[in-house]
Short mmCIF file of C-alpha atoms and ligand atoms in Angstrom, two decimals:
data_model
loop_
_atom_site.label_atom_id
_atom_site.label_comp_id
_atom_site.label_asym_id
_atom_site.label_seq_id
_atom_site.Cartn_x
_atom_site.Cartn_y
_atom_site.Cartn_z
CA UNK E 119 -9.78 12.31 -17.27
CA UNK E 120 -11.02 8.72 -17.24
CA UNK E 121 -14.15 7.59 -15.46
CA UNK E 122 -15.40 4.14 -14.50
CA UNK E 123 -19.03 3.23 -15.06
CA UNK E 124 -20.60 0.40 -13.08
CA UNK E 125 -24.07 -1.11 -13.35
CA UNK E 126 -24.64 -2.95 -10.08
CA UNK E 127 -26.40 -6.14 -9.11
CA UNK E 128 -24.24 -8.88 -10.67
CA UNK E 129 -22.90 -11.44 -8.15
CA UNK E 130 -19.18 -11.98 -8.92
CA UNK E 131 -18.27 -15.53 -9.88
CA UNK E 132 -14.86 -16.81 -11.01
CA UNK E 133 -11.15 -16.25 -10.35
CA UNK E 134 -9.06 -13.13 -9.82
CA UNK E 135 -5.24 -13.24 -9.99
CA UNK E 136 -3.63 -11.19 -7.23
CA UNK E 137 -0.80 -8.88 -8.38
CA UNK E 138 2.48 -8.12 -6.63
CA UNK E 139 2.14 -5.80 -3.62
CA UNK E 140 2.52 -2.08 -4.42
CA UNK E 141 3.61 -1.34 -0.84
CA UNK E 142 6.34 -3.97 -1.01
CA UNK E 143 7.47 -3.08 -4.56
CA UNK E 144 8.09 0.60 -3.74
CA UNK E 145 10.67 0.07 -0.95
CA UNK E 146 12.21 -2.84 -2.90
CA UNK E 147 12.77 -0.51 -5.86
CA UNK E 148 14.40 2.06 -3.55
CA UNK E 149 16.69 -0.67 -2.18
CA UNK E 150 18.35 -0.91 -5.61
CA UNK E 151 20.24 2.29 -4.70
CA UNK E 152 22.12 0.40 -1.98
CA UNK E 153 24.32 -1.59 -4.41
CA UNK E 154 26.21 -1.07 -7.68
CA UNK E 155 25.20 -4.57 -8.78
CA UNK E 156 22.02 -5.62 -10.60
CA UNK E 157 18.87 -6.10 -8.53
CA UNK E 158 16.24 -8.12 -10.42
CA UNK E 159 12.69 -7.71 -9.10
CA UNK E 160 9.92 -10.05 -10.28
CA UNK E 161 6.12 -9.92 -10.00
CA UNK E 162 6.09 -6.11 -10.03
CA UNK E 163 2.55 -4.76 -10.59
CA UNK E 164 1.86 -2.47 -13.55
CA UNK E 165 0.88 0.64 -11.56
CA UNK E 166 1.32 4.39 -11.83
CA UNK E 167 3.19 4.51 -8.51
CA UNK E 168 5.73 1.97 -9.75
CA UNK E 169 6.34 4.10 -12.84
CA UNK E 170 6.82 7.18 -10.64
CA UNK E 171 9.39 5.39 -8.49
CA UNK E 172 11.34 4.10 -11.51
CA UNK E 173 11.36 7.65 -12.92
CA UNK E 174 12.77 8.92 -9.62
CA UNK E 175 15.45 6.21 -9.54
CA UNK E 176 16.47 6.95 -13.13
CA UNK E 177 17.26 10.54 -12.21
CA UNK E 178 19.48 9.24 -9.37
CA UNK E 179 21.46 7.28 -12.01
CA UNK E 180 19.79 3.88 -11.95
CA UNK E 181 19.75 1.98 -15.25
CA UNK E 182 16.49 0.10 -15.61
CA UNK E 183 15.68 -2.60 -18.10
CA UNK E 184 12.44 -4.45 -18.54
CA UNK E 185 13.33 -8.13 -18.34
CA UNK E 186 10.04 -9.48 -19.66
CA UNK E 187 7.26 -10.91 -17.56
CA UNK E 188 7.18 -13.70 -15.04
CA UNK E 189 4.35 -16.15 -14.39
CA UNK E 190 3.28 -15.68 -10.79
CA UNK E 191 0.05 -16.74 -9.11
CA UNK E 192 -1.84 -17.17 -12.34
CA UNK E 193 -0.83 -13.85 -13.89
CA UNK E 194 2.23 -12.27 -15.51
CA UNK E 195 4.04 -9.82 -13.27
CA UNK E 196 6.65 -7.55 -14.79
CA UNK E 197 10.34 -8.21 -14.28
CA UNK E 198 12.70 -5.26 -13.92
CA UNK E 199 16.48 -5.23 -13.70
CA UNK E 200 17.87 -2.22 -11.83
CA UNK E 201 21.55 -1.32 -11.70
CA UNK E 202 22.93 1.80 -10.01
CA UNK E 203 26.64 1.74 -10.90
CA UNK E 204 27.06 5.34 -9.80
CA UNK E 205 24.59 7.63 -8.09
CA UNK E 206 24.65 10.71 -10.31
CA UNK E 207 22.32 12.82 -8.17
CA UNK E 208 21.49 12.66 -4.48
CA UNK E 209 18.52 14.99 -4.86
CA UNK E 210 14.90 13.81 -4.99
CA UNK E 211 13.06 16.78 -6.53
CA UNK E 212 9.72 18.18 -5.35
CA UNK E 213 8.00 17.69 -8.70
CA UNK E 214 8.41 13.91 -8.37
CA UNK E 215 8.09 13.55 -4.59
CA UNK E 216 4.83 15.55 -4.50
CA UNK E 217 3.23 12.94 -6.77
CA UNK E 218 4.05 10.06 -4.48
CA UNK E 219 5.07 10.35 -0.84
CA UNK E 220 6.75 6.92 -0.94
CA UNK E 221 9.56 8.75 -2.81
CA UNK E 222 10.86 9.62 0.67
CA UNK E 223 12.07 5.99 0.79
CA UNK E 224 15.17 7.00 -1.22
CA UNK E 225 16.40 9.05 1.76
CA UNK E 226 17.82 6.14 3.77
CA UNK E 227 19.51 4.41 0.82
CA UNK E 228 21.08 7.66 -0.51
CA UNK E 229 22.41 8.52 2.94
CA UNK E 230 23.75 5.02 3.46
CA UNK E 231 25.50 4.78 0.11
CA UNK E 232 26.52 8.41 -0.61
CA UNK E 233 26.57 9.83 2.94
CA UNK E 234 24.37 12.70 1.75
CA UNK E 235 20.87 13.34 0.40
CA UNK E 236 18.55 16.22 -0.44
CA UNK E 237 14.98 14.92 -0.53
CA UNK E 238 11.90 17.08 -0.91
CA UNK E 239 9.44 16.91 1.95
CA UNK E 240 6.51 14.90 0.56
CA UNK E 241 3.81 17.25 1.79
CA UNK E 242 0.46 16.05 2.97
CA UNK E 243 -2.20 14.24 1.02
CA UNK E 244 -5.94 13.65 1.17
CA UNK E 245 -5.73 11.31 4.17
CA UNK E 246 -3.54 13.42 6.42
CA UNK E 247 -0.47 15.62 7.01
CA UNK E 248 1.77 12.52 6.94
CA UNK E 249 4.95 14.02 8.43
CA UNK E 250 8.35 12.33 8.20
CA UNK E 251 9.66 13.34 11.63
CA UNK E 252 10.27 9.73 12.69
CA UNK E 253 12.33 9.09 9.56
CA UNK E 254 14.48 12.12 10.43
CA UNK E 255 14.84 11.40 14.16
CA UNK E 256 15.75 7.80 13.41
CA UNK E 257 18.49 8.74 10.94
CA UNK E 258 19.85 11.33 13.39
CA UNK E 259 20.14 8.53 15.98
CA UNK E 260 22.52 6.85 13.51
CA UNK E 261 24.70 9.95 13.27
CA UNK E 262 23.08 11.83 10.38
CA UNK E 263 23.10 15.65 10.49
CA UNK E 264 19.74 16.77 9.11
CA UNK E 265 18.21 20.19 8.52
CA UNK E 266 15.11 21.36 6.69
CA UNK E 267 15.85 23.89 4.00
CA UNK E 268 13.41 25.37 1.51
CA UNK E 269 11.03 22.41 1.77
CA UNK E 270 13.81 19.85 1.51
CA UNK E 271 15.31 17.38 3.97
CA UNK E 272 19.06 18.04 3.70
CA UNK E 273 20.98 15.16 5.26
CA UNK E 274 24.71 14.46 5.66
CA UNK E 275 26.58 11.63 7.32
CA UNK E 276 30.31 12.37 6.95
CA UNK E 277 32.13 9.03 7.22
CA UNK E 278 28.85 7.15 6.94
CA UNK E 279 26.11 6.18 9.38
CA UNK E 280 26.98 4.52 12.69
CA UNK E 281 25.25 1.87 14.83
CA UNK E 282 22.65 2.88 17.39
CA UNK E 283 19.21 2.24 18.88
CA UNK E 284 16.06 3.73 17.31
CA UNK E 285 12.82 3.55 19.31
CA UNK E 286 9.84 4.59 17.14
CA UNK E 287 7.30 6.54 19.27
CA UNK E 288 4.52 5.03 17.12
CA UNK E 289 4.50 2.31 14.49
CA UNK E 290 5.50 3.66 11.08
CA UNK E 291 5.84 1.46 7.99
CA UNK E 292 7.83 4.01 5.99
CA UNK E 293 10.11 5.06 8.83
CA UNK E 294 10.86 1.40 9.60
CA UNK E 295 11.69 0.79 5.93
CA UNK E 296 13.90 3.87 5.57
CA UNK E 297 15.85 3.02 8.73
CA UNK E 298 16.11 -0.65 7.78
CA UNK E 299 17.70 0.23 4.44
CA UNK E 300 20.00 2.85 6.00
CA UNK E 301 21.11 0.42 8.73
CA UNK E 302 22.34 -2.25 6.29
CA UNK E 303 25.49 -0.19 5.52
CA UNK E 304 25.96 1.43 8.95
CA UNK E 305 29.21 0.94 10.88
CA UNK E 306 28.04 -1.26 13.75
CA UNK E 307 24.78 -2.72 15.04
CA UNK E 308 21.44 -0.95 14.65
CA UNK E 309 18.44 -1.91 16.76
CA UNK E 310 14.96 -0.78 15.65
CA UNK E 311 12.37 -0.96 18.44
CA UNK E 312 8.59 -0.70 17.93
CA UNK E 313 9.26 -1.46 14.25
CA UNK E 314 6.35 -2.03 11.85
CA UNK E 315 5.51 -5.73 11.33
CA UNK E 316 3.64 -5.39 8.02
CA UNK E 317 4.43 -8.27 5.60
CA UNK E 318 5.76 -5.67 3.14
CA UNK E 319 8.44 -4.71 5.70
CA UNK E 320 9.33 -8.41 5.99
CA UNK E 321 9.56 -8.67 2.19
CA UNK E 322 12.03 -5.77 2.13
CA UNK E 323 14.10 -7.32 4.95
CA UNK E 324 14.21 -10.68 3.18
CA UNK E 325 15.36 -9.05 -0.05
CA UNK E 326 18.02 -7.01 1.78
CA UNK E 327 19.33 -10.23 3.38
CA UNK E 328 19.43 -11.81 -0.09
CA UNK E 329 21.60 -8.82 -1.05
CA UNK E 330 24.02 -9.63 1.79
CA UNK E 331 22.52 -7.61 4.65
CA UNK E 332 22.46 -9.08 8.16
CA UNK E 333 18.96 -8.51 9.56
CA UNK E 334 17.48 -10.54 12.41
CA UNK E 335 14.03 -10.48 14.01
CA UNK E 336 12.09 -10.24 10.75
CA UNK E 337 8.34 -10.27 11.43
CA UNK E 338 8.77 -9.00 14.98
CA UNK E 339 8.72 -5.46 16.41
CA UNK E 340 12.44 -5.39 17.24
CA UNK E 341 14.91 -5.66 14.36
CA UNK E 342 18.68 -6.16 14.78
CA UNK E 343 20.86 -5.13 11.84
CA UNK E 344 24.66 -5.69 11.70
CA UNK E 345 25.98 -3.19 9.16
CA UNK E 346 28.14 -4.52 6.30
CA UNK E 347 30.59 -2.78 3.95
CA UNK E 348 28.59 -3.32 0.77
CA UNK E 349 25.55 -5.09 -0.63
CA UNK E 350 25.44 -7.23 -3.76
CA UNK E 351 22.71 -7.73 -6.33
CA UNK E 352 19.90 -10.28 -5.97
CA UNK E 353 16.92 -11.75 -7.79
CA UNK E 354 13.73 -11.33 -5.76
CA UNK E 355 9.97 -11.78 -6.31
CA UNK E 356 7.56 -9.32 -4.69
CA UNK E 357 4.94 -10.89 -2.39
CA UNK E 358 1.26 -10.88 -3.42
CA UNK E 359 -0.76 -7.80 -2.50
CA UNK E 360 -2.84 -8.59 0.59
CA UNK E 361 -4.76 -5.31 0.33
CA UNK E 362 -5.70 -5.91 -3.29
CA UNK E 363 -6.71 -9.49 -2.41
CA UNK E 364 -8.88 -8.38 0.51
CA UNK E 365 -10.44 -5.64 -1.64
CA UNK E 366 -11.61 -8.28 -4.12
CA UNK E 367 -12.76 -10.51 -1.25
CA UNK E 368 -15.04 -7.65 -0.20
CA UNK E 369 -16.15 -7.25 -3.84
CA UNK E 370 -17.26 -10.90 -3.80
CA UNK E 371 -19.01 -10.40 -0.46
CA UNK E 372 -20.83 -7.17 -1.35
CA UNK E 373 -22.28 -8.78 -4.50
CA UNK E 374 -23.16 -12.10 -2.82
CA UNK E 375 -20.79 -13.92 -5.14
CA UNK E 376 -18.07 -16.57 -4.96
CA UNK E 377 -14.53 -15.77 -6.10
CA UNK E 378 -11.16 -17.54 -5.90
CA UNK E 379 -8.25 -15.14 -5.30
CA UNK E 380 -5.34 -16.81 -7.07
CA UNK E 381 -1.94 -16.26 -5.43
CA UNK E 382 -3.33 -14.72 -2.22
CA UNK E 383 -1.43 -15.64 0.95
CA UNK E 384 -3.94 -16.44 3.77
CA UNK E 385 -1.24 -15.98 6.45
CA UNK E 386 -1.00 -12.26 5.60
CA UNK E 387 -4.78 -11.74 5.74
CA UNK E 388 -5.72 -13.16 9.15
CA UNK E 389 -7.27 -10.00 10.65
CA UNK E 390 -9.37 -9.46 7.54
CA UNK E 391 -10.40 -13.11 7.37
CA UNK E 392 -11.50 -13.01 11.01
CA UNK E 393 -13.49 -9.79 10.52
CA UNK E 394 -15.20 -11.07 7.37
CA UNK E 395 -16.03 -14.38 9.07
CA UNK E 396 -17.88 -12.36 11.72
CA UNK E 397 -19.70 -10.60 8.87
CA UNK E 398 -20.87 -13.97 7.51
CA UNK E 399 -18.27 -14.08 4.70
CA UNK E 400 -16.03 -17.11 4.51
CA UNK E 401 -12.42 -16.91 3.26
CA UNK E 402 -10.76 -20.29 3.23
CA UNK E 403 -7.48 -21.53 1.75
CA UNK E 404 -7.79 -23.12 -1.70
CA UNK E 405 -5.29 -24.97 -3.91
CA UNK E 406 -3.97 -21.75 -5.43
CA UNK E 407 -4.94 -19.01 -2.99
CA UNK E 408 -8.18 -18.38 -1.12
CA UNK E 409 -11.87 -18.99 -1.87
CA UNK E 410 -14.34 -16.29 -0.81
CA UNK E 411 -18.09 -16.72 -0.53
CA UNK E 412 -20.93 -15.24 1.45
CA UNK E 413 -23.44 -17.08 3.57
CA UNK E 414 -22.96 -20.26 5.50
CA UNK E 415 -23.98 -18.50 8.72
CA UNK E 416 -27.53 -18.46 10.08
CA UNK E 417 -28.53 -16.08 7.27
CA UNK E 418 -27.36 -15.33 3.77
CA UNK E 419 -26.95 -11.64 4.40
CA UNK E 420 -23.93 -9.60 5.50
CA UNK E 421 -23.78 -9.21 9.28
CA UNK E 422 -22.76 -5.84 10.75
CA UNK E 423 -19.45 -5.82 12.62
CA UNK E 424 -17.42 -3.23 14.53
CA UNK E 425 -13.91 -2.60 13.16
CA UNK E 426 -10.98 -0.56 14.49
CA UNK E 427 -7.89 -0.16 12.30
CA UNK E 428 -4.47 -0.93 13.79
CA UNK E 429 -0.90 -1.61 12.71
CA UNK E 430 -0.23 -5.18 11.51
CA UNK E 431 -1.32 -7.77 12.53
CA UNK E 432 -4.44 -5.68 13.28
CA UNK E 433 -7.12 -4.70 10.78
CA UNK E 434 -5.37 -2.66 8.02
CA UNK E 435 -6.20 1.02 7.61
CA UNK E 436 -5.88 0.42 3.84
CA UNK E 437 -9.07 -1.67 4.05
CA UNK E 438 -11.14 0.69 6.20
CA UNK E 439 -12.94 2.34 3.29
CA UNK E 440 -13.64 -1.02 1.70
CA UNK E 441 -15.12 -2.65 4.84
CA UNK E 442 -17.23 0.47 5.31
CA UNK E 443 -18.70 0.01 1.84
CA UNK E 444 -19.59 -3.56 2.81
CA UNK E 445 -21.22 -2.41 6.05
CA UNK E 446 -23.50 -0.03 4.14
CA UNK E 447 -25.36 -3.10 2.84
CA UNK E 448 -25.16 -5.16 6.06
CA UNK E 449 -28.17 -5.96 8.23
CA UNK E 450 -27.50 -3.71 11.23
CA UNK E 451 -25.28 -0.97 12.69
CA UNK E 452 -21.47 -1.05 12.49
CA UNK E 453 -18.92 1.20 14.22
CA UNK E 454 -15.76 1.79 12.21
CA UNK E 455 -12.83 3.51 13.93
CA UNK E 456 -9.78 4.86 12.08
CA UNK E 457 -6.76 5.01 14.42
CA UNK E 458 -3.89 5.48 11.93
CA UNK E 459 -4.72 8.55 9.80
CA UNK E 460 -6.50 11.70 10.86
CA UNK E 461 -8.58 12.26 7.75
CA UNK E 462 -9.42 8.94 6.16
CA UNK E 463 -13.20 9.24 5.85
CA UNK E 464 -13.26 11.09 2.49
CA UNK E 465 -15.33 8.23 1.05
CA UNK E 466 -18.20 8.87 3.52
CA UNK E 467 -19.94 11.78 1.74
CA UNK E 468 -19.62 9.95 -1.58
CA UNK E 469 -21.11 6.72 -0.16
CA UNK E 470 -23.94 8.81 1.29
CA UNK E 471 -24.70 10.12 -2.23
CA UNK E 472 -25.45 6.46 -3.02
CA UNK E 473 -27.91 6.21 -0.14
CA UNK E 474 -25.59 4.98 2.61
CA UNK E 475 -26.57 5.97 6.16
CA UNK E 476 -23.35 7.01 7.92
CA UNK E 477 -22.66 9.37 10.84
CA UNK E 478 -19.09 10.45 11.57
CA UNK E 479 -17.99 11.58 15.02
CA UNK E 480 -14.24 12.24 15.20
CA UNK E 481 -12.35 9.05 14.33
CA UNK E 482 -15.46 6.86 14.36
CA UNK E 483 -18.13 6.32 11.71
CA UNK E 484 -21.47 4.72 12.60
CA UNK E 485 -22.81 2.87 9.56
CA UNK E 486 -26.48 1.84 9.57
CA UNK E 487 -26.65 -0.97 7.05
CA UNK E 488 -29.30 -0.83 4.34
CA UNK E 489 -29.17 -4.55 3.76
CA UNK E 490 -31.20 -7.31 5.32
CA UNK E 491 -34.73 -8.29 4.33
CA UNK E 492 -36.51 -5.33 2.73
CA UNK E 493 -33.44 -3.17 3.08
CA UNK E 494 -33.37 -0.21 0.74
CA UNK E 495 -29.83 -1.02 -0.39
CA UNK E 496 -27.75 1.49 -2.31
CA UNK E 497 -28.61 3.33 -5.54
CA UNK E 498 -26.13 4.29 -8.25
CA UNK E 499 -24.88 7.90 -8.55
CA UNK E 500 -22.01 9.95 -10.01
CA UNK E 501 -19.29 10.02 -7.30
CA UNK E 502 -15.81 11.49 -6.88
CA UNK E 503 -12.63 9.58 -6.01
CA UNK E 504 -10.38 11.40 -3.53
CA UNK E 505 -7.65 8.91 -2.60
CA UNK E 506 -6.67 5.41 -3.60
CA UNK E 507 -8.66 3.34 -1.12
CA UNK E 508 -11.65 5.70 -1.00
CA UNK E 509 -11.90 5.33 -4.80
CA UNK E 510 -12.08 1.57 -4.67
CA UNK E 511 -14.72 1.66 -1.91
CA UNK E 512 -16.94 3.59 -4.34
CA UNK E 513 -16.40 0.91 -6.98
CA UNK E 514 -17.39 -1.75 -4.44
CA UNK E 515 -20.53 0.17 -3.52
CA UNK E 516 -21.32 0.57 -7.23
CA UNK E 517 -21.10 -3.20 -7.72
CA UNK E 518 -23.90 -3.64 -5.15
CA UNK E 519 -25.98 -0.56 -5.96
CA UNK E 520 -29.21 -0.55 -7.93
CA UNK E 521 -28.56 1.30 -11.20
CA UNK E 522 -25.54 3.08 -12.62
CA UNK E 523 -22.56 4.54 -10.73
CA UNK E 524 -19.88 6.67 -12.35
CA UNK E 525 -16.61 7.09 -10.44
CA UNK E 526 -14.70 10.22 -11.50
CA UNK E 527 -10.93 10.90 -11.14
CA UNK E 528 -9.98 7.24 -11.51
CA UNK E 529 -6.29 8.18 -11.71
CA UNK E 530 -6.40 7.60 -7.94
CA UNK E 531 -7.37 3.98 -8.63
CA UNK E 532 -4.63 3.48 -11.20
CA UNK E 533 -2.02 4.17 -8.52
CA UNK E 534 -2.84 0.98 -6.64
CA UNK E 535 -5.08 -1.39 -8.61
CA UNK E 536 -3.74 -3.12 -11.70
CA UNK E 537 -6.36 -3.68 -14.43
CA UNK E 538 -9.21 -3.39 -11.92
CA UNK E 539 -12.05 -3.24 -14.44
CA UNK E 540 -10.63 -6.22 -16.38
CA UNK E 541 -10.34 -8.34 -13.26
CA UNK E 542 -13.89 -7.50 -12.14
CA UNK E 543 -15.57 -7.80 -15.54
CA UNK E 544 -13.95 -11.23 -15.98
CA UNK E 545 -16.05 -12.27 -12.95
CA UNK E 546 -19.27 -10.91 -14.39
CA UNK E 547 -19.29 -7.31 -13.22
CA UNK E 548 -20.86 -4.78 -15.58
CA UNK E 549 -17.98 -2.29 -15.38
CA UNK E 550 -16.10 -0.29 -17.97
CA UNK E 551 -13.63 2.56 -18.24
CA UNK E 552 -14.83 5.64 -20.11
CA UNK E 553 -12.09 7.81 -21.56
CA UNK E 554 -13.46 11.34 -21.76
C1 EPZ F 37 2.40 3.10 4.48
O1 EPZ F 37 2.37 4.51 4.49
C2 EPZ F 37 1.58 2.67 3.28
N1 EPZ F 37 2.18 3.19 2.05
C3 EPZ F 37 0.15 3.21 3.41
O2 EPZ F 37 -0.60 2.74 2.30
C4 EPZ F 37 -0.45 2.63 4.70
O3 EPZ F 37 -1.74 3.17 4.88
C5 EPZ F 37 0.44 3.01 5.90
O4 EPZ F 37 1.79 2.55 5.66
C6 EPZ F 37 -0.07 2.38 7.19
O5 EPZ F 37 -0.11 0.99 7.06
C7 EPZ F 37 3.26 2.54 1.53
O6 EPZ F 37 3.72 1.55 2.07
C8 EPZ F 37 3.84 3.11 0.27
P1 EPZ F 37 3.09 5.19 8.34
P2 EPZ F 37 3.35 5.32 5.50
O7 EPZ F 37 4.43 5.84 8.39
O8 EPZ F 37 4.62 4.59 5.65
C9 EPZ F 37 2.31 8.97 11.11
C10 EPZ F 37 -2.06 2.91 0.47
O9 EPZ F 37 -3.26 3.20 0.38
N2 EPZ F 37 3.73 9.29 10.91
O10 EPZ F 37 2.95 3.79 8.85
O11 EPZ F 37 3.39 6.72 5.05
C11 EPZ F 37 1.51 9.06 9.82
O12 EPZ F 37 1.09 10.38 9.58
C12 EPZ F 37 -1.16 3.70 1.39
O13 EPZ F 37 -1.50 1.96 -0.15
C13 EPZ F 37 4.29 10.33 11.64
O14 EPZ F 37 3.62 10.99 12.42
O15 EPZ F 37 2.51 5.23 6.86
C14 EPZ F 37 0.34 8.13 10.12
O16 EPZ F 37 -0.62 8.84 10.88
C15 EPZ F 37 -1.90 4.84 2.08
N3 EPZ F 37 5.62 10.62 11.47
C16 EPZ F 37 0.98 7.04 10.99
O17 EPZ F 37 2.19 7.61 11.51
C17 EPZ F 37 6.41 9.88 10.61
O18 EPZ F 37 7.62 10.17 10.52
C18 EPZ F 37 1.34 5.76 10.23
O19 EPZ F 37 2.04 6.16 9.07
C19 EPZ F 37 5.81 8.84 9.88
C20 EPZ F 37 4.48 8.55 10.05
#
């Protein structure tokens, strides 16, 4: 079980190359099931979740071949060619799905292409129960017959899916993506209302159109899809990871450093940029991405800000733990409200072990910053990772803390951050992975 050891206090200086977005790559990989032709995906990040998805696709009959690496945004993303000539199994087994809930994204493509699917329910995870009821209701609106049997979603669509209108009761990234993929091969027009607007959904829609789908309204909350008989292959590059980029922006801020995020797309980071500007952290476009540095306001310290997570284009829930870490060293009190998941404050007790002053009441955490003149700051401690974003918030706190921090269970980190310790140590952080 690997650990990461950090000795805090070094301001980060230098460049960090942003990898391809995990949350775009996963649905794009699933989309390969929709065609018997080759789908080439570029700029894929080297992450555990990507490996899990390729393993799942292989057992559905997809042939995968590494097609080298591809220079993108100052780093080499992996290139994968996927070809599913025949789908040999329409079952997504529990032992794979339980490792990664995004496996549920094969449901829509299997149903669309094979008119049947048996996909394990993903089960909950550390941040919440994470049901898939909206995925199921949406597919039923397109004519699917679905029942739950023995922990599996058993779906059939004799004669294929038909056109229809799906109104999501709340914004769901995964449900939007599943329905979008299913709709591409439906007989007729599908309208998705209250669809998720995350850039990763847009990336999937753009790739599907490159494969011959007919999707309109990309980027908005109403998507119109005219079903087609078949999709062809395509060659598509995954967009840069806005959550990874913003995580490293906060790493620069929490250490009082200055970092250029190579390949970052400012247009996908507007809510974060606005929030950090209020916190006295500037993120401005540069020749090859964005430049992040603290100060420039009426003080050099981090100002406390209130944040409430929301679907895109609001402040991302995937950055809530990271902004909280920053607020623990700000110069006042900050209220952080989590509106998307019901249990996404697992990082709080661990940050408190490092001296953070945080009070949680329901969906809101009050953070009393330890920064500012004479502030006590944070001190290093052994801490436990619980989920992907909570883990990285502990790394961020360790970068600012006095002394040594050891983050345990770093397999959570490896699911979503490619070469994290390499990228940070290249900017001067005293961080290393301990294999025990
Ligand atoms: C995606 O998860 C992301 N994962 C998550 O990132 C991200 O936090 C989330 O979207 C919100 O932006 C991937 O893209 C692989 P949702 P997803 O459906 O699709 C509830 C990370 O750290 N809901 O938008 O599972 C759900 O419980 C991960 O990279 C239902 O009730 O999220 C949640 O409270 C974590 N019924 C809310 O909606 C459903 O059928 C939003 O979930 C579906 C969702």
